[in-house]
mmCIF file of C-alpha atoms in Angstrom:
data_model
loop_
_atom_site.group_PDB
_atom_site.id
_atom_site.type_symbol
_atom_site.label_atom_id
_atom_site.label_comp_id
_atom_site.label_asym_id
_atom_site.label_seq_id
_atom_site.Cartn_x
_atom_site.Cartn_y
_atom_site.Cartn_z
ATOM 1 C CA UNK A 40 20.768 46.429 63.729
ATOM 2 C CA UNK A 41 23.927 45.116 62.091
ATOM 3 C CA UNK A 42 23.287 41.641 63.493
ATOM 4 C CA UNK A 43 19.791 41.618 62.008
ATOM 5 C CA UNK A 44 21.115 42.884 58.674
ATOM 6 C CA UNK A 45 23.782 40.190 58.594
ATOM 7 C CA UNK A 46 21.190 37.550 59.452
ATOM 8 C CA UNK A 47 18.892 38.778 56.691
ATOM 9 C CA UNK A 48 21.760 38.701 54.215
ATOM 10 C CA UNK A 49 22.603 35.132 55.209
ATOM 11 C CA UNK A 50 18.979 34.052 54.823
ATOM 12 C CA UNK A 51 18.709 35.705 51.401
ATOM 13 C CA UNK A 52 21.998 34.131 50.330
ATOM 14 C CA UNK A 53 20.802 30.712 51.482
ATOM 15 C CA UNK A 54 17.506 31.080 49.599
ATOM 16 C CA UNK A 55 19.347 32.089 46.440
ATOM 17 C CA UNK A 56 21.429 28.920 46.641
ATOM 18 C CA UNK A 57 18.348 26.699 46.509
ATOM 19 C CA UNK A 58 16.283 28.877 44.177
ATOM 20 C CA UNK A 59 15.380 27.222 40.860
ATOM 21 C CA UNK A 60 16.105 28.842 37.524
ATOM 22 C CA UNK A 61 13.627 31.313 36.096
ATOM 23 C CA UNK A 62 12.951 28.934 33.199
ATOM 24 C CA UNK A 63 11.810 26.032 35.375
ATOM 25 C CA UNK A 64 9.837 28.439 37.580
ATOM 26 C CA UNK A 65 8.063 29.801 34.506
ATOM 27 C CA UNK A 66 7.160 26.242 33.517
ATOM 28 C CA UNK A 67 5.727 25.710 37.005
ATOM 29 C CA UNK A 68 3.589 28.854 36.758
ATOM 30 C CA UNK A 69 2.201 27.815 33.371
ATOM 31 C CA UNK A 70 1.209 24.334 34.502
ATOM 32 C CA UNK A 71 -0.035 25.548 37.896
ATOM 33 C CA UNK A 72 -2.352 28.070 36.259
ATOM 34 C CA UNK A 73 -3.527 25.504 33.721
ATOM 35 C CA UNK A 74 -4.355 23.079 36.536
ATOM 36 C CA UNK A 75 -6.197 25.791 38.453
ATOM 37 C CA UNK A 76 -8.268 26.799 35.429
ATOM 38 C CA UNK A 77 -8.980 23.152 34.643
ATOM 39 C CA UNK A 78 -10.304 22.526 38.164
ATOM 40 C CA UNK A 79 -12.502 25.621 38.093
ATOM 41 C CA UNK A 80 -13.971 25.023 34.632
ATOM 42 C CA UNK A 81 -14.172 21.222 34.715
ATOM 43 C CA UNK A 82 -14.168 20.099 38.361
ATOM 44 C CA UNK A 83 -15.712 16.715 37.575
ATOM 45 C CA UNK A 84 -12.918 15.936 35.116
ATOM 46 C CA UNK A 85 -10.295 17.261 37.520
ATOM 47 C CA UNK A 86 -11.457 14.828 40.204
ATOM 48 C CA UNK A 87 -11.139 11.922 37.795
ATOM 49 C CA UNK A 88 -7.792 13.148 36.429
ATOM 50 C CA UNK A 89 -5.959 13.842 39.696
ATOM 51 C CA UNK A 90 -5.684 11.928 42.935
ATOM 52 C CA UNK A 91 -5.818 14.498 45.726
ATOM 53 C CA UNK A 92 -4.993 12.064 48.497
ATOM 54 C CA UNK A 93 -5.628 13.320 52.004
ATOM 55 C CA UNK A 94 -5.739 16.994 50.988
ATOM 56 C CA UNK A 95 -9.535 17.053 50.671
ATOM 57 C CA UNK A 96 -9.969 15.422 54.062
ATOM 58 C CA UNK A 97 -11.057 12.073 52.657
ATOM 59 C CA UNK A 98 -9.373 9.923 55.272
ATOM 60 C CA UNK A 99 -10.317 7.611 58.092
ATOM 61 C CA UNK A 100 -7.860 7.782 60.953
ATOM 62 C CA UNK A 101 -7.728 5.253 63.763
ATOM 63 C CA UNK A 102 -6.261 6.730 66.945
ATOM 64 C CA UNK A 103 -5.709 4.943 70.234
ATOM 65 C CA UNK A 104 -3.270 6.248 72.799
ATOM 66 C CA UNK A 105 -1.409 3.539 74.718
ATOM 67 C CA UNK A 106 -1.809 3.264 78.465
ATOM 68 C CA UNK A 107 1.945 3.422 78.928
ATOM 69 C CA UNK A 108 4.350 5.088 76.512
ATOM 70 C CA UNK A 109 7.537 3.062 76.778
ATOM 71 C CA UNK A 110 10.800 3.347 74.887
ATOM 72 C CA UNK A 111 9.894 0.173 73.031
ATOM 73 C CA UNK A 112 6.583 1.713 71.957
ATOM 74 C CA UNK A 113 8.299 4.900 70.778
ATOM 75 C CA UNK A 114 10.800 2.874 68.779
ATOM 76 C CA UNK A 115 8.173 0.701 67.111
ATOM 77 C CA UNK A 116 5.736 3.540 66.524
ATOM 78 C CA UNK A 117 7.962 6.384 65.376
ATOM 79 C CA UNK A 118 10.776 4.456 63.687
ATOM 80 C CA UNK A 119 9.348 1.186 62.385
ATOM 81 C CA UNK A 120 5.852 2.493 61.609
ATOM 82 C CA UNK A 121 5.788 6.237 60.900
ATOM 83 C CA UNK A 122 9.484 6.454 60.107
ATOM 84 C CA UNK A 123 9.326 3.546 57.691
ATOM 85 C CA UNK A 124 6.356 5.113 55.928
ATOM 86 C CA UNK A 125 8.210 8.417 55.632
ATOM 87 C CA UNK A 126 11.288 6.629 54.308
ATOM 88 C CA UNK A 127 9.146 4.886 51.691
ATOM 89 C CA UNK A 128 7.877 8.252 50.450
ATOM 90 C CA UNK A 129 11.455 9.522 50.309
ATOM 91 C CA UNK A 130 12.685 6.533 48.292
ATOM 92 C CA UNK A 131 9.788 6.826 45.849
ATOM 93 C CA UNK A 132 10.515 10.516 45.291
ATOM 94 C CA UNK A 133 14.222 9.794 44.845
ATOM 95 C CA UNK A 134 13.430 7.214 42.159
ATOM 96 C CA UNK A 135 11.253 9.733 40.338
ATOM 97 C CA UNK A 136 14.027 12.318 40.607
ATOM 98 C CA UNK A 137 16.540 9.904 39.068
ATOM 99 C CA UNK A 138 14.152 9.092 36.222
ATOM 100 C CA UNK A 139 13.600 12.787 35.624
ATOM 101 C CA UNK A 140 17.239 13.827 35.647
ATOM 102 C CA UNK A 141 18.882 10.996 33.761
ATOM 103 C CA UNK A 142 16.137 9.937 31.351
ATOM 104 C CA UNK A 143 13.573 12.731 31.303
ATOM 105 C CA UNK A 144 10.804 10.112 31.425
ATOM 106 C CA UNK A 145 9.209 11.468 34.594
ATOM 107 C CA UNK A 146 9.279 15.149 33.675
ATOM 108 C CA UNK A 147 5.953 15.400 31.846
ATOM 109 C CA UNK A 148 3.678 12.828 33.557
ATOM 110 C CA UNK A 149 5.053 13.134 37.083
ATOM 111 C CA UNK A 150 6.336 16.675 37.457
ATOM 112 C CA UNK A 151 4.642 18.904 34.903
ATOM 113 C CA UNK A 152 1.171 17.390 35.161
ATOM 114 C CA UNK A 153 1.392 15.165 38.237
ATOM 115 C CA UNK A 154 2.806 17.866 40.510
ATOM 116 C CA UNK A 155 2.674 21.335 38.947
ATOM 117 C CA UNK A 156 -0.748 21.072 37.296
ATOM 118 C CA UNK A 157 -1.926 18.972 40.240
ATOM 119 C CA UNK A 158 -1.018 21.784 42.648
ATOM 120 C CA UNK A 159 -3.071 24.274 40.672
ATOM 121 C CA UNK A 160 -5.969 21.854 40.418
ATOM 122 C CA UNK A 161 -5.728 21.129 44.140
ATOM 123 C CA UNK A 162 -5.919 24.839 44.901
ATOM 124 C CA UNK A 163 -9.099 25.149 42.873
ATOM 125 C CA UNK A 164 -10.711 22.094 44.447
ATOM 126 C CA UNK A 165 -9.852 23.234 47.971
ATOM 127 C CA UNK A 166 -11.336 26.676 47.353
ATOM 128 C CA UNK A 167 -14.541 25.200 45.929
ATOM 129 C CA UNK A 168 -14.924 22.696 48.764
ATOM 130 C CA UNK A 169 -13.760 24.663 51.820
ATOM 131 C CA UNK A 170 -13.649 28.310 50.766
ATOM 132 C CA UNK A 171 -10.678 30.588 50.204
ATOM 133 C CA UNK A 172 -9.668 31.046 53.849
ATOM 134 C CA UNK A 173 -9.514 27.372 54.785
ATOM 135 C CA UNK A 174 -7.964 26.471 51.426
ATOM 136 C CA UNK A 175 -5.154 28.943 52.062
ATOM 137 C CA UNK A 176 -4.639 27.536 55.564
ATOM 138 C CA UNK A 177 -4.430 23.980 54.231
ATOM 139 C CA UNK A 178 -1.941 24.918 51.529
ATOM 140 C CA UNK A 179 0.212 27.117 53.757
ATOM 141 C CA UNK A 180 0.391 24.463 56.468
ATOM 142 C CA UNK A 181 1.160 21.569 54.138
ATOM 143 C CA UNK A 182 4.865 22.309 54.240
ATOM 144 C CA UNK A 183 5.886 19.230 52.275
ATOM 145 C CA UNK A 184 4.108 20.323 49.090
ATOM 146 C CA UNK A 185 6.194 23.445 48.291
ATOM 147 C CA UNK A 186 9.331 21.473 49.140
ATOM 148 C CA UNK A 187 8.369 18.741 46.678
ATOM 149 C CA UNK A 188 7.665 21.405 44.061
ATOM 150 C CA UNK A 189 11.052 22.994 44.749
ATOM 151 C CA UNK A 190 12.769 19.614 44.425
ATOM 152 C CA UNK A 191 10.963 19.018 41.127
ATOM 153 C CA UNK A 192 12.046 22.416 39.800
ATOM 154 C CA UNK A 193 15.643 21.734 40.781
ATOM 155 C CA UNK A 194 15.404 18.293 39.163
ATOM 156 C CA UNK A 195 14.415 19.917 35.882
ATOM 157 C CA UNK A 196 17.362 22.284 36.265
ATOM 158 C CA UNK A 197 19.618 19.298 36.943
ATOM 159 C CA UNK A 198 18.302 17.552 33.820
ATOM 160 C CA UNK A 199 19.049 20.603 31.681
ATOM 161 C CA UNK A 200 22.423 21.110 33.326
ATOM 162 C CA UNK A 201 23.500 17.488 32.886
ATOM 163 C CA UNK A 202 22.505 17.095 29.252
ATOM 164 C CA UNK A 203 23.536 20.651 28.423
ATOM 165 C CA UNK A 204 27.009 19.912 29.754
ATOM 166 C CA UNK A 205 27.068 16.591 27.917
ATOM 167 C CA UNK A 206 26.066 18.198 24.620
ATOM 168 C CA UNK A 207 28.686 20.897 25.106
ATOM 169 C CA UNK A 208 31.322 18.222 25.716
ATOM 170 C CA UNK A 209 30.370 16.377 22.533
ATOM 171 C CA UNK A 210 30.392 19.529 20.423
ATOM 172 C CA UNK A 211 33.608 20.987 21.812
ATOM 173 C CA UNK A 212 35.359 17.716 22.703
ATOM 174 C CA UNK A 213 36.132 19.157 26.116
ATOM 175 C CA UNK A 214 35.792 16.464 28.761
ATOM 176 C CA UNK A 215 37.523 18.646 31.348
ATOM 177 C CA UNK A 216 34.791 21.277 31.226
ATOM 178 C CA UNK A 217 32.139 18.559 31.477
ATOM 179 C CA UNK A 218 33.841 17.022 34.500
ATOM 180 C CA UNK A 219 34.198 20.427 36.143
ATOM 181 C CA UNK A 220 30.529 21.332 35.675
ATOM 182 C CA UNK A 221 29.402 17.952 36.981
ATOM 183 C CA UNK A 222 31.575 18.305 40.070
ATOM 184 C CA UNK A 223 30.943 21.977 40.838
ATOM 185 C CA UNK A 224 27.359 22.479 39.646
ATOM 186 C CA UNK A 225 25.533 19.202 39.041
ATOM 187 C CA UNK A 226 26.503 17.159 42.112
ATOM 188 C CA UNK A 227 25.818 19.987 44.629
ATOM 189 C CA UNK A 228 22.410 20.398 42.989
ATOM 190 C CA UNK A 229 21.704 16.688 43.424
ATOM 191 C CA UNK A 230 22.653 16.928 47.099
ATOM 192 C CA UNK A 231 20.248 19.837 47.605
ATOM 193 C CA UNK A 232 17.426 17.863 45.993
ATOM 194 C CA UNK A 233 18.077 14.836 48.206
ATOM 195 C CA UNK A 234 18.045 16.948 51.380
ATOM 196 C CA UNK A 235 14.855 18.753 50.318
ATOM 197 C CA UNK A 236 13.092 15.470 49.519
ATOM 198 C CA UNK A 237 14.158 13.980 52.851
ATOM 199 C CA UNK A 238 12.729 16.947 54.758
ATOM 200 C CA UNK A 239 9.565 16.897 52.624
ATOM 201 C CA UNK A 240 8.959 13.205 53.343
ATOM 202 C CA UNK A 241 9.327 13.756 57.083
ATOM 203 C CA UNK A 242 7.003 16.761 57.057
ATOM 204 C CA UNK A 243 4.365 14.944 55.012
ATOM 205 C CA UNK A 244 4.116 12.185 57.600
ATOM 206 C CA UNK A 245 4.884 14.058 60.815
ATOM 207 C CA UNK A 246 3.076 17.335 60.137
ATOM 208 C CA UNK A 247 0.998 17.771 56.982
ATOM 209 C CA UNK A 248 -1.262 14.764 57.574
ATOM 210 C CA UNK A 249 -2.219 16.069 61.008
ATOM 211 C CA UNK A 250 -2.562 19.637 59.742
ATOM 212 C CA UNK A 251 -4.981 18.697 56.968
ATOM 213 C CA UNK A 252 -6.879 16.371 59.299
ATOM 214 C CA UNK A 253 -7.630 19.016 61.930
ATOM 215 C CA UNK A 254 -8.756 21.487 59.256
ATOM 216 C CA UNK A 255 -10.955 19.065 57.328
ATOM 217 C CA UNK A 256 -12.237 16.732 60.056
ATOM 218 C CA UNK A 257 -11.967 17.652 63.729
ATOM 219 C CA UNK A 258 -9.310 18.990 66.053
ATOM 220 C CA UNK A 259 -6.955 16.714 67.901
ATOM 221 C CA UNK A 260 -3.631 17.695 69.387
ATOM 222 C CA UNK A 261 -0.437 16.844 67.531
ATOM 223 C CA UNK A 262 0.658 14.750 70.497
ATOM 224 C CA UNK A 263 -2.509 12.657 70.623
ATOM 225 C CA UNK A 264 -2.569 12.254 66.850
ATOM 226 C CA UNK A 265 0.979 11.028 66.367
ATOM 227 C CA UNK A 266 1.417 9.154 69.618
ATOM 228 C CA UNK A 267 -1.849 7.303 69.123
ATOM 229 C CA UNK A 268 -2.353 6.950 65.364
ATOM 230 C CA UNK A 269 -2.818 3.318 64.368
ATOM 231 C CA UNK A 270 -3.785 3.651 60.730
ATOM 232 C CA UNK A 271 -4.676 6.247 58.117
ATOM 233 C CA UNK A 272 -6.935 5.174 55.283
ATOM 234 C CA UNK A 273 -7.259 7.663 52.421
ATOM 235 C CA UNK A 274 -10.222 7.198 50.107
#
């Protein structure tokens, strides 16, 4: 019993370390609900306003398993093809994070509307197209999406923390406090965001695409899908 209690305490402590502030979470709830209501009341406008990607199952996937799976094939397929695609997603998200934290430019169009409101709108569209049960399955199994939302929330926190510390330094002329907060609070937060985005990019390519595909098109094993996928065209 004590071992389980200690494990639970460690898990809770770990979750608290990556939990966003209540202010950024409240912002997420507001935009998520607004996106959900928008999709329900004006679905035709929601479709034209948001790009849902592969979530609605609108994808053509070419799959052809090789006759022989060699080390050279694994290297080319999983590192230079799928891995490179995943790395591209990661770099794009990192660039958006930098824009959000250090300029604030990406906060409204990319995070508040492009991710938070999008998530709510996506929920509404999935429910209307597939029903509540399948919509819940799609959302629960798309592990990369909540991680991207978490990274966005932490990025907003990092933005507030950075410029809050900077403003405090200017007002109080205390560079030491600014340096301390950057080192002890801001930089660890940046590291968490980078790790979360890296995991999210890997899951989007190596899990979520397959998960959505089998729920919206037809079933194929994870092995056959990823060892044989040649191209994925989302329309």
